[in-house]
Amino acid sequence: MEHSVHVTRCKEYDPNRIRKQVEEHLDLYPKFNDLTGKKVLLKINLLSASDPKKAITTHPVFVKETVLELQERGAKVIIGDSPGGLFNPNSLKKAYEATGMTKIAEETGCELNFNTDSHIEKLPEGKFTKSFNICDYTRNCDLIIAMPKIKTHMFCGLTCASKIMFGVIPGTEKVKYHTRFPSMIDFSKMLLDLTVLSKVDLFLVEGILGMDEKGPSQGNPRDVGLIVSGIEHTSIDLQVSRMVDLDPNKLPIMIAARDLNIIKFDEKIKVTGDGADFKLSPPFKPAKGGALLTDPPRFLRRMSIYLSTNKPVISHKKCIGCGICAENCAGETIKIVNDKAKIRYSNCIRCYCCHELCPHEAVYLSMKESGLMNYVTDLAWNYFIGKEK
Ligand code: SF4
Ligand code: SF4
């Protein structure tokens, strides 16, 4: 396995500078030298229909300059992702418009994916998961470039190269994976298998503007100033965690990679480019208080969740009752009552899909409102009023 990563410094969304750097990165990978007649998929981060300034999605200037560079090398380019929530042409149209992708397609003539079909693929060599239902759009191309952002993640600790391919699972089906793998480590192991199945040819990471603390959608946009590339996802993520100073021992996605013997935390990575010695100052603030790192018995798990993790709380002022959180709730524990979302906490596994996907920032995470009283209240609820699932 090749533990090498190329890092360049890029502080702003200056098209010329980005174009030169994208060219420098692509030149390192022989597959991308002559793309005559090849169809290249850009698998971007399109988490939600949000303004690029919020640093939630891959920035349109970075995507556009990559499209232009690939077209110059002879490629036909298609942009795609399956965002959270419903996966249909309407929701895709909204997401493409809000994130600047529609404009890119108009200006460059590249294609936007609207195919929402999917199929089952087996992964006999999978270390943890042996088959997935994945979107067809990832297979209607010759080469795949994954374009993640550098963000913290409440569930996996870091979302970058090893997390981006979750977007090949169709829309709301992602929820099932949270239900099947409630522990962060197991979920991360599943993601590592999915990344192998996805057969990405190159990871081209946009770290110009990143996000820390409550990532991937409600954290602080942070000037990072990097473009990173490589072909081995865990090497990229380990190097990124070193550069933004996140401890891999506290990142479930890295712990999963170490436990599966994919990488060691003291692995020597060959880092090239003018950003090889980059160190972010001040460092990223980690995403604190996510779900559990281990999978203890149900009773202990529940109690630990209450005592040690942030609780998703609905802001009644901001909630408009659209129901997106309920549709995507892995614990099936959100209901819309009188046009407001209500969470029954006894089944909440702290996947934070509600927090990630609420388009109105009406779900905030709070440690203050967690704790023993909530635990006791929910136990009483279950005992006197309803049974746990
Ligand atoms: S919390 Fe957000 S996603 Fe859920 S119903 Fe309210 S506005 Fe919609
Ligand atoms: S309430 Fe939110 S955090 Fe809890 S299981 Fe549902 S989506 Fe996940």
CSV table of C-alpha atoms and ligand atoms in Angstrom, one decimal:
chain,number,residue,atom,x,y,z
A,1,MET,CA,0.0,0.0,0.0
A,2,GLU,CA,1.3,3.4,-0.9
A,3,HIS,CA,1.6,5.8,2.0
A,4,SER,CA,2.2,9.0,0.1
A,5,VAL,CA,0.3,12.3,0.0
A,6,HIS,CA,0.8,15.5,-1.9
A,7,VAL,CA,0.0,18.8,-0.1
A,8,THR,CA,-0.1,22.3,-1.6
A,9,ARG,CA,-0.8,25.6,0.1
A,10,CYS,CA,-3.8,27.5,-1.2
A,11,LYS,CA,-5.3,30.2,1.0
A,12,GLU,CA,-8.2,31.6,-1.1
A,13,TYR,CA,-10.6,30.7,-3.8
A,14,ASP,CA,-8.5,32.3,-6.5
A,15,PRO,CA,-9.4,30.4,-9.8
A,16,ASN,CA,-6.0,30.8,-11.3
A,17,ARG,CA,-4.1,29.6,-8.3
A,18,ILE,CA,-6.4,26.7,-7.8
A,19,ARG,CA,-6.2,25.7,-11.5
A,20,LYS,CA,-2.4,25.6,-11.3
A,21,GLN,CA,-2.5,23.5,-8.2
A,22,VAL,CA,-5.1,21.1,-9.5
A,23,GLU,CA,-2.8,20.7,-12.6
A,24,GLU,CA,0.2,20.0,-10.3
A,25,HIS,CA,-1.8,17.4,-8.3
A,26,LEU,CA,-3.2,15.6,-11.4
A,27,ASP,CA,0.3,15.5,-13.1
A,28,LEU,CA,1.4,13.2,-10.3
A,29,TYR,CA,-1.1,10.5,-11.2
A,30,PRO,CA,-0.4,8.9,-14.7
A,31,LYS,CA,-4.0,7.8,-15.1
A,32,PHE,CA,-5.0,11.4,-15.4
A,33,ASN,CA,-2.5,12.5,-18.0
A,34,ASP,CA,-4.4,11.7,-21.1
A,35,LEU,CA,-8.2,11.5,-20.6
A,36,THR,CA,-9.3,11.5,-24.2
A,37,GLY,CA,-12.7,9.8,-24.5
A,38,LYS,CA,-12.8,9.1,-20.7
A,39,LYS,CA,-15.7,9.9,-18.5
A,40,VAL,CA,-14.6,11.2,-15.1
A,41,LEU,CA,-17.0,11.3,-12.1
A,42,LEU,CA,-16.3,14.1,-9.5
A,43,LYS,CA,-17.8,12.7,-6.3
A,44,ILE,CA,-18.2,15.9,-4.3
A,45,ASN,CA,-19.4,16.5,-0.8
A,46,LEU,CA,-23.0,17.7,-1.3
A,47,LEU,CA,-24.2,17.1,2.2
A,48,SER,CA,-27.1,19.5,1.9
A,49,ALA,CA,-28.5,22.4,-0.2
A,50,SER,CA,-26.3,25.0,1.5
A,51,ASP,CA,-24.4,28.2,0.7
A,52,PRO,CA,-20.7,27.4,-0.1
A,53,LYS,CA,-19.7,30.1,2.5
A,54,LYS,CA,-20.9,27.8,5.3
A,55,ALA,CA,-18.1,25.3,4.4
A,56,ILE,CA,-20.4,22.3,4.4
A,57,THR,CA,-20.0,21.3,0.7
A,58,THR,CA,-17.0,21.1,-1.7
A,59,HIS,CA,-16.5,24.7,-2.9
A,60,PRO,CA,-17.7,25.5,-6.4
A,61,VAL,CA,-14.5,27.4,-7.5
A,62,PHE,CA,-12.5,24.3,-6.6
A,63,VAL,CA,-14.9,22.0,-8.4
A,64,LYS,CA,-15.1,24.3,-11.5
A,65,GLU,CA,-11.3,24.5,-11.9
A,66,THR,CA,-11.0,20.8,-11.6
A,67,VAL,CA,-13.7,20.3,-14.3
A,68,LEU,CA,-11.8,22.7,-16.6
A,69,GLU,CA,-8.5,21.0,-16.1
A,70,LEU,CA,-10.0,17.6,-16.7
A,71,GLN,CA,-11.8,18.8,-19.8
A,72,GLU,CA,-8.5,20.2,-21.1
A,73,ARG,CA,-7.0,16.7,-20.7
A,74,GLY,CA,-9.8,15.3,-22.9
A,75,ALA,CA,-12.3,14.1,-20.3
A,76,LYS,CA,-16.1,14.3,-20.2
A,77,VAL,CA,-16.9,15.2,-16.6
A,78,ILE,CA,-20.0,14.4,-14.5
A,79,ILE,CA,-20.6,15.7,-11.0
A,80,GLY,CA,-22.5,13.6,-8.5
A,81,ASP,CA,-23.4,12.7,-4.9
A,82,SER,CA,-26.3,11.4,-2.9
A,83,PRO,CA,-26.9,14.0,-0.3
A,84,GLY,CA,-28.7,13.3,3.0
A,85,GLY,CA,-32.5,13.2,2.9
A,86,LEU,CA,-34.5,12.2,-0.1
A,87,PHE,CA,-32.6,11.2,-3.2
A,88,ASN,CA,-34.6,12.3,-6.2
A,89,PRO,CA,-34.2,14.7,-9.1
A,90,ASN,CA,-36.0,17.5,-7.3
A,91,SER,CA,-33.8,17.3,-4.1
A,92,LEU,CA,-30.7,17.0,-6.3
A,93,LYS,CA,-31.7,20.0,-8.3
A,94,LYS,CA,-32.1,22.1,-5.1
A,95,ALA,CA,-28.7,20.9,-3.8
A,96,TYR,CA,-26.9,21.6,-7.1
A,97,GLU,CA,-28.4,25.1,-7.3
A,98,ALA,CA,-27.6,26.1,-3.7
A,99,THR,CA,-24.1,24.8,-3.8
A,100,GLY,CA,-23.1,26.5,-7.1
A,101,MET,CA,-22.9,23.2,-9.2
A,102,THR,CA,-25.7,24.2,-11.6
A,103,LYS,CA,-23.8,27.3,-12.6
A,104,ILE,CA,-20.6,25.2,-13.1
A,105,ALA,CA,-22.5,22.9,-15.5
A,106,GLU,CA,-23.9,25.9,-17.4
A,107,GLU,CA,-20.4,27.5,-17.7
A,108,THR,CA,-18.4,24.4,-18.5
A,109,GLY,CA,-20.8,22.1,-20.2
A,110,CYS,CA,-20.1,19.3,-17.7
A,111,GLU,CA,-23.0,17.0,-16.7
A,112,LEU,CA,-24.8,16.9,-13.3
A,113,ASN,CA,-26.0,13.4,-12.2
A,114,PHE,CA,-29.7,13.0,-11.8
A,115,ASN,CA,-29.7,9.2,-12.0
A,116,THR,CA,-31.1,7.9,-8.6
A,117,ASP,CA,-31.1,4.2,-9.4
A,118,SER,CA,-29.0,1.8,-7.3
A,119,HIS,CA,-27.9,-1.8,-7.3
A,120,ILE,CA,-26.3,-4.4,-4.9
A,121,GLU,CA,-22.6,-5.0,-5.1
A,122,LYS,CA,-20.8,-7.7,-3.2
A,123,LEU,CA,-17.4,-7.2,-1.4
A,124,PRO,CA,-16.2,-10.7,-0.5
A,125,GLU,CA,-12.8,-9.2,0.7
A,126,GLY,CA,-14.6,-6.7,2.9
A,127,LYS,CA,-13.1,-6.7,6.4
A,128,PHE,CA,-16.4,-5.8,8.1
A,129,THR,CA,-19.2,-5.6,5.5
A,130,LYS,CA,-19.6,-7.9,2.6
A,131,SER,CA,-22.2,-6.2,0.4
A,132,PHE,CA,-23.8,-2.7,-0.2
A,133,ASN,CA,-26.6,-1.2,-2.1
A,134,ILE,CA,-24.8,1.6,-4.0
A,135,CYS,CA,-25.9,4.3,-6.5
A,136,ASP,CA,-25.6,3.5,-10.2
A,137,TYR,CA,-24.0,6.9,-10.9
A,138,THR,CA,-20.7,5.7,-9.5
A,139,ARG,CA,-20.5,3.0,-12.2
A,140,ASN,CA,-21.4,5.0,-15.3
A,141,CYS,CA,-17.9,6.4,-15.6
A,142,ASP,CA,-14.3,5.4,-16.3
A,143,LEU,CA,-12.6,7.1,-13.4
A,144,ILE,CA,-13.7,8.5,-10.1
A,145,ILE,CA,-12.2,11.5,-8.3
A,146,ALA,CA,-13.5,11.9,-4.7
A,147,MET,CA,-13.5,15.6,-3.6
A,148,PRO,CA,-14.0,15.8,0.2
A,149,LYS,CA,-13.6,18.8,2.4
A,150,ILE,CA,-11.6,18.8,5.7
A,151,LYS,CA,-14.2,18.9,8.5
A,152,THR,CA,-14.7,17.5,11.9
A,153,HIS,CA,-17.5,15.0,12.3
A,154,MET,CA,-19.7,14.4,15.4
A,155,PHE,CA,-19.9,10.7,14.7
A,156,CYS,CA,-16.6,9.8,13.0
A,157,GLY,CA,-14.4,12.5,14.4
A,158,LEU,CA,-13.1,13.5,11.0
A,159,THR,CA,-14.8,13.6,7.6
A,160,CYS,CA,-12.3,13.6,4.7
A,161,ALA,CA,-11.2,10.8,2.4
A,162,SER,CA,-12.5,7.8,4.3
A,163,LYS,CA,-15.9,9.2,4.9
A,164,ILE,CA,-16.8,10.9,1.6
A,165,MET,CA,-17.9,7.7,-0.1
A,166,PHE,CA,-20.9,7.3,2.3
A,167,GLY,CA,-22.6,9.4,-0.5
A,168,VAL,CA,-22.7,6.4,-2.8
A,169,ILE,CA,-25.4,4.9,-0.5
A,170,PRO,CA,-28.8,6.2,-1.8
A,171,GLY,CA,-30.5,9.0,0.2
A,172,THR,CA,-32.4,7.9,3.2
A,173,GLU,CA,-31.0,4.4,3.0
A,174,LYS,CA,-28.0,5.8,4.9
A,175,VAL,CA,-30.2,5.8,8.0
A,176,LYS,CA,-30.2,2.0,8.0
A,177,TYR,CA,-26.5,1.9,8.3
A,178,HIS,CA,-26.6,4.0,11.5
A,179,THR,CA,-29.2,1.6,12.9
A,180,ARG,CA,-27.2,-1.4,11.9
A,181,PHE,CA,-23.9,0.1,13.3
A,182,PRO,CA,-24.8,2.3,16.3
A,183,SER,CA,-21.2,2.3,17.6
A,184,MET,CA,-19.0,4.9,16.0
A,185,ILE,CA,-16.1,2.4,15.5
A,186,ASP,CA,-18.3,-0.2,13.8
A,187,PHE,CA,-19.9,2.5,11.6
A,188,SER,CA,-16.4,3.7,10.6
A,189,LYS,CA,-15.3,0.1,9.8
A,190,MET,CA,-18.3,-0.1,7.5
A,191,LEU,CA,-17.2,3.1,5.8
A,192,LEU,CA,-13.7,1.8,5.2
A,193,ASP,CA,-15.1,-1.2,3.4
A,194,LEU,CA,-17.4,1.0,1.4
A,195,THR,CA,-14.5,3.2,0.3
A,196,VAL,CA,-12.7,0.1,-1.0
A,197,LEU,CA,-15.8,-1.0,-2.9
A,198,SER,CA,-16.2,2.4,-4.4
A,199,LYS,CA,-12.9,2.1,-6.3
A,200,VAL,CA,-11.9,5.7,-6.2
A,201,ASP,CA,-9.0,6.5,-8.5
A,202,LEU,CA,-7.9,9.7,-6.8
A,203,PHE,CA,-8.8,11.7,-3.7
A,204,LEU,CA,-8.5,15.4,-4.3
A,205,VAL,CA,-9.2,17.1,-1.0
A,206,GLU,CA,-10.5,20.7,-0.7
A,207,GLY,CA,-9.0,22.1,2.5
A,208,ILE,CA,-9.0,25.8,1.6
A,209,LEU,CA,-11.9,26.5,4.0
A,210,GLY,CA,-12.5,23.6,6.5
A,211,MET,CA,-14.8,23.2,9.5
A,212,ASP,CA,-14.1,22.3,13.1
A,213,GLU,CA,-16.1,21.7,16.3
A,214,LYS,CA,-19.6,20.8,15.4
A,215,GLY,CA,-18.9,19.5,11.9
A,216,PRO,CA,-20.0,18.3,9.4
A,217,SER,CA,-22.7,21.0,9.1
A,218,GLN,CA,-22.9,23.3,12.1
A,219,GLY,CA,-19.3,23.8,13.0
A,220,ASN,CA,-17.0,26.8,12.6
A,221,PRO,CA,-15.8,27.5,9.0
A,222,ARG,CA,-11.9,27.6,9.4
A,223,ASP,CA,-9.3,29.0,7.1
A,224,VAL,CA,-7.0,26.0,6.5
A,225,GLY,CA,-5.4,26.8,3.2
A,226,LEU,CA,-4.6,23.4,1.7
A,227,ILE,CA,-5.2,21.1,-1.3
A,228,VAL,CA,-4.3,17.5,-0.6
A,229,SER,CA,-4.2,14.5,-3.0
A,230,GLY,CA,-3.4,10.8,-2.8
A,231,ILE,CA,-4.8,7.4,-3.7
A,232,GLU,CA,-4.9,5.8,-0.3
A,233,HIS,CA,-7.7,7.2,1.9
A,234,THR,CA,-6.4,6.4,5.3
A,235,SER,CA,-2.9,7.8,4.6
A,236,ILE,CA,-4.6,11.1,3.6
A,237,ASP,CA,-6.8,11.2,6.7
A,238,LEU,CA,-3.9,10.4,9.0
A,239,GLN,CA,-1.8,13.1,7.4
A,240,VAL,CA,-4.7,15.6,7.5
A,241,SER,CA,-5.3,14.8,11.2
A,242,ARG,CA,-1.6,15.5,11.9
A,243,MET,CA,-1.7,18.8,10.0
A,244,VAL,CA,-4.9,20.1,11.7
A,245,ASP,CA,-3.7,18.6,15.0
A,246,LEU,CA,-6.5,16.2,15.8
A,247,ASP,CA,-5.4,13.2,17.9
A,248,PRO,CA,-6.1,10.0,15.8
A,249,ASN,CA,-6.7,8.1,19.1
A,250,LYS,CA,-9.8,10.2,19.4
A,251,LEU,CA,-11.1,9.8,15.8
A,252,PRO,CA,-13.3,6.8,15.4
A,253,ILE,CA,-12.5,6.7,11.6
A,254,MET,CA,-8.8,6.4,12.4
A,255,ILE,CA,-9.3,4.0,15.3
A,256,ALA,CA,-11.3,1.7,13.0
A,257,ALA,CA,-8.5,1.9,10.3
A,258,ARG,CA,-5.9,0.9,13.0
A,259,ASP,CA,-8.1,-1.9,14.4
A,260,LEU,CA,-8.5,-3.3,10.9
A,261,ASN,CA,-4.7,-3.2,10.4
A,262,ILE,CA,-5.0,-0.8,7.5
A,263,ILE,CA,-2.7,1.8,9.0
A,264,LYS,CA,-0.6,2.5,12.1
A,265,PHE,CA,-0.8,5.8,13.9
A,266,ASP,CA,3.0,6.2,13.7
A,267,GLU,CA,3.0,5.2,10.0
A,268,LYS,CA,5.7,7.1,8.0
A,269,ILE,CA,3.9,8.9,5.2
A,270,LYS,CA,5.8,10.3,2.3
A,271,VAL,CA,4.5,13.9,2.0
A,272,THR,CA,5.5,16.1,-1.0
A,273,GLY,CA,4.5,19.6,-2.1
A,274,ASP,CA,4.9,23.1,-0.7
A,275,GLY,CA,2.5,22.2,2.2
A,276,ALA,CA,4.5,19.1,3.3
A,277,ASP,CA,5.5,20.8,6.6
A,278,PHE,CA,2.1,22.5,7.1
A,279,LYS,CA,0.7,22.7,10.7
A,280,LEU,CA,-2.5,24.6,11.4
A,281,SER,CA,-2.4,27.2,14.1
A,282,PRO,CA,-4.5,27.3,16.2
A,283,PRO,CA,-5.3,23.7,15.7
A,284,PHE,CA,-8.8,22.3,14.9
A,285,LYS,CA,-11.2,22.1,17.8
A,286,PRO,CA,-12.4,18.5,17.9
A,287,ALA,CA,-16.0,17.5,17.6
A,288,LYS,CA,-16.7,16.7,21.2
A,289,GLY,CA,-19.3,14.5,22.8
A,290,GLY,CA,-20.3,12.2,19.9
A,291,ALA,CA,-21.7,8.7,20.4
A,292,LEU,CA,-19.7,6.0,22.1
A,293,LEU,CA,-16.4,4.6,21.0
A,294,THR,CA,-17.2,1.1,22.1
A,295,ASP,CA,-20.3,-1.1,22.1
A,296,PRO,CA,-21.1,-2.1,25.7
A,297,PRO,CA,-24.3,-3.9,26.7
A,298,ARG,CA,-27.5,-2.1,25.9
A,299,PHE,CA,-28.3,-0.9,29.5
A,300,LEU,CA,-24.8,0.4,30.0
A,301,ARG,CA,-24.7,1.8,26.5
A,302,ARG,CA,-27.9,3.8,27.1
A,303,MET,CA,-26.7,5.1,30.4
A,304,SER,CA,-23.3,6.1,29.0
A,305,ILE,CA,-24.9,7.8,26.1
A,306,TYR,CA,-27.0,9.9,28.5
A,307,LEU,CA,-24.1,10.8,30.7
A,308,SER,CA,-21.3,11.3,28.2
A,309,THR,CA,-22.7,12.5,24.9
A,310,ASN,CA,-24.3,15.7,23.5
A,311,LYS,CA,-28.0,15.5,23.2
A,312,PRO,CA,-29.8,16.7,20.0
A,313,VAL,CA,-32.3,19.3,21.0
A,314,ILE,CA,-35.0,20.9,18.8
A,315,SER,CA,-35.2,24.7,18.9
A,316,HIS,CA,-38.9,25.4,18.7
A,317,LYS,CA,-38.3,28.9,17.5
A,318,LYS,CA,-36.4,27.7,14.4
A,319,CYS,CA,-38.2,24.4,13.6
A,320,ILE,CA,-40.8,24.7,10.9
A,321,GLY,CA,-41.9,21.0,11.1
A,322,CYS,CA,-40.6,20.0,7.6
A,323,GLY,CA,-40.0,16.5,8.8
A,324,ILE,CA,-36.5,16.0,7.2
A,325,CYS,CA,-35.1,15.0,10.6
A,326,ALA,CA,-37.8,12.4,11.2
A,327,GLU,CA,-37.3,10.9,7.7
A,328,ASN,CA,-33.6,10.5,8.4
A,329,CYS,CA,-33.7,9.5,12.1
A,330,ALA,CA,-31.7,6.3,12.5
A,331,GLY,CA,-33.5,5.6,15.8
A,332,GLU,CA,-36.9,6.3,14.3
A,333,THR,CA,-37.5,8.4,17.3
A,334,ILE,CA,-38.6,11.8,15.9
A,335,LYS,CA,-42.2,12.7,15.4
A,336,ILE,CA,-43.7,15.9,14.1
A,337,VAL,CA,-46.3,17.1,16.6
A,338,ASN,CA,-48.2,20.4,16.0
A,339,ASP,CA,-45.7,21.4,13.3
A,340,LYS,CA,-42.7,20.9,15.5
A,341,ALA,CA,-40.2,18.0,15.7
A,342,LYS,CA,-40.2,16.1,18.9
A,343,ILE,CA,-37.5,13.6,20.0
A,344,ARG,CA,-38.2,10.6,22.2
A,345,TYR,CA,-34.7,10.2,23.6
A,346,SER,CA,-35.0,6.6,24.7
A,347,ASN,CA,-34.3,5.3,21.2
A,348,CYS,CA,-31.8,8.1,20.2
A,349,ILE,CA,-28.5,6.5,19.2
A,350,ARG,CA,-26.8,9.9,18.8
A,351,CYS,CA,-26.1,9.5,15.1
A,352,TYR,CA,-26.7,13.2,14.7
A,353,CYS,CA,-28.4,12.9,11.3
A,354,CYS,CA,-31.1,15.3,12.5
A,355,HIS,CA,-28.4,17.9,13.4
A,356,GLU,CA,-26.6,17.3,10.1
A,357,LEU,CA,-29.6,17.5,7.9
A,358,CYS,CA,-31.9,20.1,9.4
A,359,PRO,CA,-32.0,22.9,6.7
A,360,HIS,CA,-33.0,25.5,9.3
A,361,GLU,CA,-30.3,24.8,12.0
A,362,ALA,CA,-33.1,24.0,14.4
A,363,VAL,CA,-31.3,21.0,15.9
A,364,TYR,CA,-28.5,22.0,18.3
A,365,LEU,CA,-26.3,19.7,20.4
A,366,SER,CA,-26.2,20.2,24.1
A,367,MET,CA,-24.3,18.6,26.9
A,368,LYS,CA,-26.1,20.7,29.5
A,369,GLU,CA,-29.4,19.1,28.6
A,370,SER,CA,-28.0,15.5,28.8
A,371,GLY,CA,-27.4,13.8,32.1
A,372,LEU,CA,-28.9,11.6,34.7
A,373,MET,CA,-32.3,13.3,34.9
A,374,ASN,CA,-32.9,12.7,31.3
A,375,TYR,CA,-31.9,9.1,31.7
A,376,VAL,CA,-34.3,8.6,34.6
A,377,THR,CA,-37.1,10.5,32.9
A,378,ASP,CA,-36.8,8.3,29.8
A,379,LEU,CA,-36.7,5.1,31.9
A,380,ALA,CA,-39.8,6.2,33.6
A,381,TRP,CA,-41.4,7.0,30.3
A,382,ASN,CA,-40.6,3.5,29.0
A,383,TYR,CA,-41.8,1.8,32.1
A,384,PHE,CA,-45.1,3.6,32.6
A,385,ILE,CA,-46.1,4.7,29.1
A,386,GLY,CA,-44.3,2.8,26.3
A,387,LYS,CA,-42.0,-0.1,25.6
A,388,GLU,CA,-38.6,0.3,24.2
A,389,LYS,CA,-38.0,-0.9,20.6
B,1,SF4,S1,-35.9,20.2,13.3
B,1,SF4,FE1,-35.3,20.9,11.3
B,1,SF4,S2,-35.5,19.1,9.9
B,1,SF4,FE2,-36.7,18.7,11.8
B,1,SF4,S3,-38.8,19.3,11.4
B,1,SF4,FE3,-37.7,21.0,12.4
B,1,SF4,S4,-37.0,22.3,10.7
B,1,SF4,FE4,-37.4,20.3,9.8
B,2,SF4,S1,-32.9,11.9,17.3
B,2,SF4,FE1,-31.2,12.6,15.9
B,2,SF4,S2,-29.4,11.8,16.9
B,2,SF4,FE2,-31.1,10.7,17.8
B,2,SF4,S3,-31.2,8.8,16.5
B,2,SF4,FE3,-32.6,10.4,15.6
B,2,SF4,S4,-31.4,11.4,14.0
B,2,SF4,FE4,-30.0,10.3,15.4
